[in-house]
Short mmCIF file of C-alpha atoms in Angstrom, two decimals:
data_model
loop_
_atom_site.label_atom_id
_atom_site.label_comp_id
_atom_site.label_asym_id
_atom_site.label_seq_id
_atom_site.Cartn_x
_atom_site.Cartn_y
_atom_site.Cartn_z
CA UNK A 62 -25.83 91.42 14.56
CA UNK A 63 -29.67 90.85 14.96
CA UNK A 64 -32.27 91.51 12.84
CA UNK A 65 -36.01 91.04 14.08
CA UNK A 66 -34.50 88.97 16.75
CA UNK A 67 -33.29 86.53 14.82
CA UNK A 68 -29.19 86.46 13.88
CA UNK A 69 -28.38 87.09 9.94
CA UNK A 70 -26.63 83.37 10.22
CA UNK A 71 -29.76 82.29 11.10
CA UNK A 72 -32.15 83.68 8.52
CA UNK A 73 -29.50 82.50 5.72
CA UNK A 74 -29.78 79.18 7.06
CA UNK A 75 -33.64 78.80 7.15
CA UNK A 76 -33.26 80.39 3.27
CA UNK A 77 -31.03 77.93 2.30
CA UNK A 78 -33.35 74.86 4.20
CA UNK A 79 -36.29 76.54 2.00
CA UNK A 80 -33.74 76.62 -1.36
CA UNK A 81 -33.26 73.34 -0.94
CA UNK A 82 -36.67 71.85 -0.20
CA UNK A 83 -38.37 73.84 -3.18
CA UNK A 84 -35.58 72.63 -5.27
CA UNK A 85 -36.33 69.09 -4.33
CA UNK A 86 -39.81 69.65 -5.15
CA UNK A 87 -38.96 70.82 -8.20
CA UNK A 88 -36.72 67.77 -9.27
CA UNK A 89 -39.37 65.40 -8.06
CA UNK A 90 -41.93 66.78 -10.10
CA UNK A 91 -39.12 67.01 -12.92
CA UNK A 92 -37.81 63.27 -12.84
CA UNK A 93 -42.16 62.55 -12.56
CA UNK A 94 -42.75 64.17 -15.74
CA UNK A 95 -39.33 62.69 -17.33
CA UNK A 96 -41.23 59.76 -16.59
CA UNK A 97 -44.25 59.93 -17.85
CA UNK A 98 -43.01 61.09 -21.12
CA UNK A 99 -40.57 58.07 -21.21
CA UNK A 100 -43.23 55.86 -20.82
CA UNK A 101 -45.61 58.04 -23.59
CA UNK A 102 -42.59 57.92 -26.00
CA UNK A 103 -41.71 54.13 -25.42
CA UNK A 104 -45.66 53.42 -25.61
CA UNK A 105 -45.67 55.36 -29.00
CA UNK A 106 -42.58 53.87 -30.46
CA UNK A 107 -43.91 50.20 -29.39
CA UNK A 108 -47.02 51.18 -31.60
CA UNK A 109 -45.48 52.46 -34.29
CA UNK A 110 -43.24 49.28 -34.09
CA UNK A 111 -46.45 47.41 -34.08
CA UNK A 112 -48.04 48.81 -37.07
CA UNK A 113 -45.07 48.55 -38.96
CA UNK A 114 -44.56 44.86 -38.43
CA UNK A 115 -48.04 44.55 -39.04
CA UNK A 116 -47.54 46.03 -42.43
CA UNK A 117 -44.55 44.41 -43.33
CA UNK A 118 -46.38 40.81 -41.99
CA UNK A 119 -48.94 41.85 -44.95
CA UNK A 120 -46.82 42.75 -47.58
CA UNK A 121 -45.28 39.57 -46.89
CA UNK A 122 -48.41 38.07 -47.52
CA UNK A 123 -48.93 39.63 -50.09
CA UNK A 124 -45.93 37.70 -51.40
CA UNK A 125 -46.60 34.16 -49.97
CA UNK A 126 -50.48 34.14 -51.86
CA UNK A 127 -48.83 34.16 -55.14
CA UNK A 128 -47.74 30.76 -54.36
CA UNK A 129 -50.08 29.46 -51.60
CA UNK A 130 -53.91 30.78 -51.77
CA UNK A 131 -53.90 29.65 -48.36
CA UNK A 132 -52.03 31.91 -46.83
CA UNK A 133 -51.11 30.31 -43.12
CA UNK A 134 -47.83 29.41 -44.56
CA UNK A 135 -46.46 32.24 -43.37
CA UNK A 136 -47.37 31.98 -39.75
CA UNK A 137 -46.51 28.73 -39.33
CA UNK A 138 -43.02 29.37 -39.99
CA UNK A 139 -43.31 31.52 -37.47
CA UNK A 140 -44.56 29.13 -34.81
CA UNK A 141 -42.93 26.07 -35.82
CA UNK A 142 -39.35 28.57 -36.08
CA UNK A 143 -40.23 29.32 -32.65
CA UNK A 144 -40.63 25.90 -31.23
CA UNK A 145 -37.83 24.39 -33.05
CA UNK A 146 -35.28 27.15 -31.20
CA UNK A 147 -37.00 26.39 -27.97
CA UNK A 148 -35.43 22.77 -28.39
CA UNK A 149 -32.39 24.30 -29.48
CA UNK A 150 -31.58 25.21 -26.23
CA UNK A 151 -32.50 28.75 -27.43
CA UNK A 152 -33.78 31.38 -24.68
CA UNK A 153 -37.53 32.30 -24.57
CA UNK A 154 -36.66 35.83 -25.91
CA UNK A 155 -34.77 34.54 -28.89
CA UNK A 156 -37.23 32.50 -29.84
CA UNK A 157 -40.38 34.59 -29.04
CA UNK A 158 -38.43 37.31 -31.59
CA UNK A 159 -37.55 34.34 -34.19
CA UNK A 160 -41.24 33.43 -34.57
CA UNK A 161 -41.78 37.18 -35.03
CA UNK A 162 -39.23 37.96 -37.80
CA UNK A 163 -39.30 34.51 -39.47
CA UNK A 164 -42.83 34.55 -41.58
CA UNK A 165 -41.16 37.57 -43.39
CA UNK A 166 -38.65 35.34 -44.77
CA UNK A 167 -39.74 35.76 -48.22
CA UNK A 168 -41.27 38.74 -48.32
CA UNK A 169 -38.82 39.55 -51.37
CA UNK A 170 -41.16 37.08 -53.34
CA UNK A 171 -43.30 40.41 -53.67
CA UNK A 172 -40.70 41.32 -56.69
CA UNK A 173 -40.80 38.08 -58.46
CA UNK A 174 -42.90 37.89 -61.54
CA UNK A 175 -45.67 35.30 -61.53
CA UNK A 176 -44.30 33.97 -64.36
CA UNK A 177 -41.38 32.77 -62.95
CA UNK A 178 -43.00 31.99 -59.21
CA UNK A 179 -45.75 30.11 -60.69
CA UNK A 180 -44.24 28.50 -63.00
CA UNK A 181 -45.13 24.47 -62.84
CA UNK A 182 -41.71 23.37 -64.53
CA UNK A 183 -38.04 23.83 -63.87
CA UNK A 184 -36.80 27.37 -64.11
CA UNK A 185 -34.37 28.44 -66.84
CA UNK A 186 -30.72 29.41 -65.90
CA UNK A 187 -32.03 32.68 -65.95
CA UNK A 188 -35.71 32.40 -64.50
CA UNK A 189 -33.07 30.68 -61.72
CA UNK A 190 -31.17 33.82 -61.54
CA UNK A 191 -33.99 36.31 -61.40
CA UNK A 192 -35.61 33.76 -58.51
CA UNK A 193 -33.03 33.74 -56.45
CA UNK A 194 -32.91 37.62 -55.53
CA UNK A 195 -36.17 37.40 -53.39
CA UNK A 196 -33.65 36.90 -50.77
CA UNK A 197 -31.33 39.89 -51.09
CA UNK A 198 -34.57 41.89 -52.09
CA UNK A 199 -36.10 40.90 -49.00
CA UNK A 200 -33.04 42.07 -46.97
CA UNK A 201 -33.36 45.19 -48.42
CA UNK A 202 -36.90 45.77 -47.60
CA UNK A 203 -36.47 45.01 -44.02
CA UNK A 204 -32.89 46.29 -43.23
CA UNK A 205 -34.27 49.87 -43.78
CA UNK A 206 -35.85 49.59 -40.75
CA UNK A 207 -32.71 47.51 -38.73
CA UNK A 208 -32.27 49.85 -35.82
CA UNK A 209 -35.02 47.70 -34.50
CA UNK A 210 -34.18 44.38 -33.56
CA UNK A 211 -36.98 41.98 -34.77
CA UNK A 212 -36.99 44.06 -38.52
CA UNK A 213 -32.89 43.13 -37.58
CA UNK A 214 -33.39 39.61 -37.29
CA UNK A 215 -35.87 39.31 -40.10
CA UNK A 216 -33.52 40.55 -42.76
CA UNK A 217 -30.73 38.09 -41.51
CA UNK A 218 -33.61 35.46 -42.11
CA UNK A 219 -34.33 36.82 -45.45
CA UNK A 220 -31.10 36.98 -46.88
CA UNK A 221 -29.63 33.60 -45.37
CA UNK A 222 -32.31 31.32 -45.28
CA UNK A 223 -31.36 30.06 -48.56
CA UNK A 224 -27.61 29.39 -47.98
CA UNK A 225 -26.87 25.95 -46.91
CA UNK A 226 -24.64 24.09 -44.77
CA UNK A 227 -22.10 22.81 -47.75
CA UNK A 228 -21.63 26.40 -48.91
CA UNK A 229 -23.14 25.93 -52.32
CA UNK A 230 -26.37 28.67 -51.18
CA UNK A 231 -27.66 32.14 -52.00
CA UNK A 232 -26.74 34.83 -52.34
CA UNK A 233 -23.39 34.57 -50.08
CA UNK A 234 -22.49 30.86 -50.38
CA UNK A 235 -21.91 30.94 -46.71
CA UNK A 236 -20.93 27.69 -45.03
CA UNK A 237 -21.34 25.70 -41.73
CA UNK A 238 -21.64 28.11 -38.55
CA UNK A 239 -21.25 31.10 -40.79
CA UNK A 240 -25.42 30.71 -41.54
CA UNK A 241 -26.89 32.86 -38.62
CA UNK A 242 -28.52 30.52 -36.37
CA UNK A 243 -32.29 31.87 -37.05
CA UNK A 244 -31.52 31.34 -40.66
CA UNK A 245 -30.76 28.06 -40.13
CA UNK A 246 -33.76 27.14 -38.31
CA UNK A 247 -35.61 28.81 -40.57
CA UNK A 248 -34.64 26.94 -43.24
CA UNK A 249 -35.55 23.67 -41.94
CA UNK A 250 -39.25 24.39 -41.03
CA UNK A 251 -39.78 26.25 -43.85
CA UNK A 252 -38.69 23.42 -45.89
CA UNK A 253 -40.40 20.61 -44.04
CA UNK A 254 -43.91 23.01 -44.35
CA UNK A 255 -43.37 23.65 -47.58
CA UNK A 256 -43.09 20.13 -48.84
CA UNK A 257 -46.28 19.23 -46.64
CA UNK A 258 -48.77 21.93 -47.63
CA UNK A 259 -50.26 22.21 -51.49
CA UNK A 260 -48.57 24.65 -53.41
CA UNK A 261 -49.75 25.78 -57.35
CA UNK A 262 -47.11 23.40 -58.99
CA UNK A 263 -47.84 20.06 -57.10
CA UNK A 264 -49.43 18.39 -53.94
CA UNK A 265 -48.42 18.18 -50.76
CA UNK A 266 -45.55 15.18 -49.76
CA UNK A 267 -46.84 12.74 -46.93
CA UNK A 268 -45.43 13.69 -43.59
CA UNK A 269 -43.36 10.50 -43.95
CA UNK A 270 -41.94 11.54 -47.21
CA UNK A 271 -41.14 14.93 -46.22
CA UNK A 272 -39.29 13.37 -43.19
CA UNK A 273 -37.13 11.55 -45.69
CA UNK A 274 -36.34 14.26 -47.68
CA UNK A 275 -35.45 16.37 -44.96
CA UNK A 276 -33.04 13.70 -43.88
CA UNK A 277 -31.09 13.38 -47.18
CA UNK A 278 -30.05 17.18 -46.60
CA UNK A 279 -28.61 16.47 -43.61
CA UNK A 280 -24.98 18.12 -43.78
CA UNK A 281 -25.85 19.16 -46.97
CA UNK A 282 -28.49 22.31 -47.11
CA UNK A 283 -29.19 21.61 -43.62
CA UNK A 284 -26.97 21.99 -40.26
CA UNK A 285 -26.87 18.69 -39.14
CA UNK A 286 -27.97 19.12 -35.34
CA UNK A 287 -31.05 21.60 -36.34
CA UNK A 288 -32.23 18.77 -38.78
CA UNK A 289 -31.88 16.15 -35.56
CA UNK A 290 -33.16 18.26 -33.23
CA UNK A 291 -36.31 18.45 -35.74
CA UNK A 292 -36.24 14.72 -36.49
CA UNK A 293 -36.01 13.84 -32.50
CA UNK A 294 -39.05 16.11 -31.92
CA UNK A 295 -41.06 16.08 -35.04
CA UNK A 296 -44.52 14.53 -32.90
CA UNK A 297 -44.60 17.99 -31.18
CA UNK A 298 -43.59 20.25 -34.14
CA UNK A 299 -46.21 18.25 -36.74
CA UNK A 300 -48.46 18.65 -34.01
CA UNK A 301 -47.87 22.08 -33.87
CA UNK A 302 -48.27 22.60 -37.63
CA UNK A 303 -51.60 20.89 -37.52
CA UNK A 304 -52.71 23.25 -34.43
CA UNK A 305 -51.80 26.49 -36.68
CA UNK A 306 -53.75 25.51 -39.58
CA UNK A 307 -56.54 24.62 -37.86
CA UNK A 308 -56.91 27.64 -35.48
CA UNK A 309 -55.17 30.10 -38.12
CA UNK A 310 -53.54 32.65 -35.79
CA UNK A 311 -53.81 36.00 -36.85
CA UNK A 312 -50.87 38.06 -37.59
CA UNK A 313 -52.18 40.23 -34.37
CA UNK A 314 -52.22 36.85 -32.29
CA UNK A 315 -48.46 36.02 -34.16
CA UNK A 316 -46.93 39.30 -33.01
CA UNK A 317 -48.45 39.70 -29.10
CA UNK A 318 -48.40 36.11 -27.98
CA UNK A 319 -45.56 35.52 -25.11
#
């Protein structure tokens, strides 16, 4: 049958060709604008990520002046966390997140009393007690926000960066390979920079002396092949520490730098 000159079979094939080219159309511009807003809602997310962190890297702080008027404490760790996981064998990403999440190791200081975390004398069984919840505290500050992976890592940090390697830590008593690795590490530099920088109670240890001490923890609050992995590098990681505390990295520069 004909129709205009052209057969029906025809016509319902050039409809069809035309269906399916405006429908194409359509779907490219669809997938294009899928797109875009992908990218707008991963862009927004990575700010509000940002700011977050950025709050969080204040609040921690926040807690680190009450026992160091400096300050740069914090992002050391951070650095020195990173380099020290580096020479672990570590991967770039790992370690790029570790130096991210490690400064708020002790950001559950922020719910210690002054009293007890400036306190220039030993701490009573219960000043003890009361001290040694910063770390669960500080868990619970950043695991309400653990469905993103560097506020993930940061609360492992907080809460096992006090156990040690012989079991007898807070708040778990975890043992040996049961410390998350990042804890581990963490626990070292922050340690070693600890003993080397002033703090309110007493003046900084030689780097020699703080060497020495690290040593005699060896197997004990310390996994044994972090602590030699320090030891066998400590020219670079000293050097390192120096470098920080002279330039004083901002928490902007700590959280963008690849």
């Amino acid at each position: 049958m004909m129709d205009g000159g052209l057969p029906v079979c025809g016509e319902r094939v050039a409809e069809a060709r035309c269906f399916d080219e405006a429908a194409a159309r359509q779907m490219e511009v669809f997938i294009q604008d899928f797109g875009r807003m992908y990218r707008e809602r991963n862009d927004a997310l990575r700010e509000v990520t940002r700011a977050h962190h950025g709050a969080l890297l204040q609040l921690s702080a926040a807690a680190e002046l009450k026992d160091d008027d400096t300050g740069v404490h914090i992002v050391r760790i951070g650095y020195l966390a990173e380099a020290l996981a580096l020479i672990l064998g570590q991967s770039p990403g790992y370690a790029r997140m570790l130096r991210k999440a490690a400064p708020m190791h002790d950001i559950g200081k922020i719910g210690i009393p002054d009293y007890v975390l400036k306190k220039p004398g030993a701490l009573t069984p219960e000043e003890r007690q009361l001290m040694n919840r910063h770390a669960a505290m500080g868990a619970e500050i950043l695991g309400r926000s653990n469905h993103i992976p560097v506020f993930r890592m940061a609360a492992e940090v907080a809460v096992t960066h006090h156990e040690r390697w012989d079991g007898s830590g807070y708040p778990d008593g975890l043992a040996g390979d049961a410390i998350p690795l990042s804890g581990r590490i963490t626990a070292v530099v922050d340690f070693f920079d600890a003993l080397t920088m002033d703090r309110v109670y007493r003046p900084a240890f030689a780097v020699d002396v703080a060497l020495q001490m690290l040593a005699g923890e060896r197997g004990r609050a310390f996994d044994p092949a972090v602590v030699d992995a320090f030891m066998a590098n400590v020219a670079q990681i000293d050097a390192l520490r120096c470098k920080v505390t002279q330039e004083r990295p901002s928490f902007d520069d700590l959280i963008d730098s690849h």
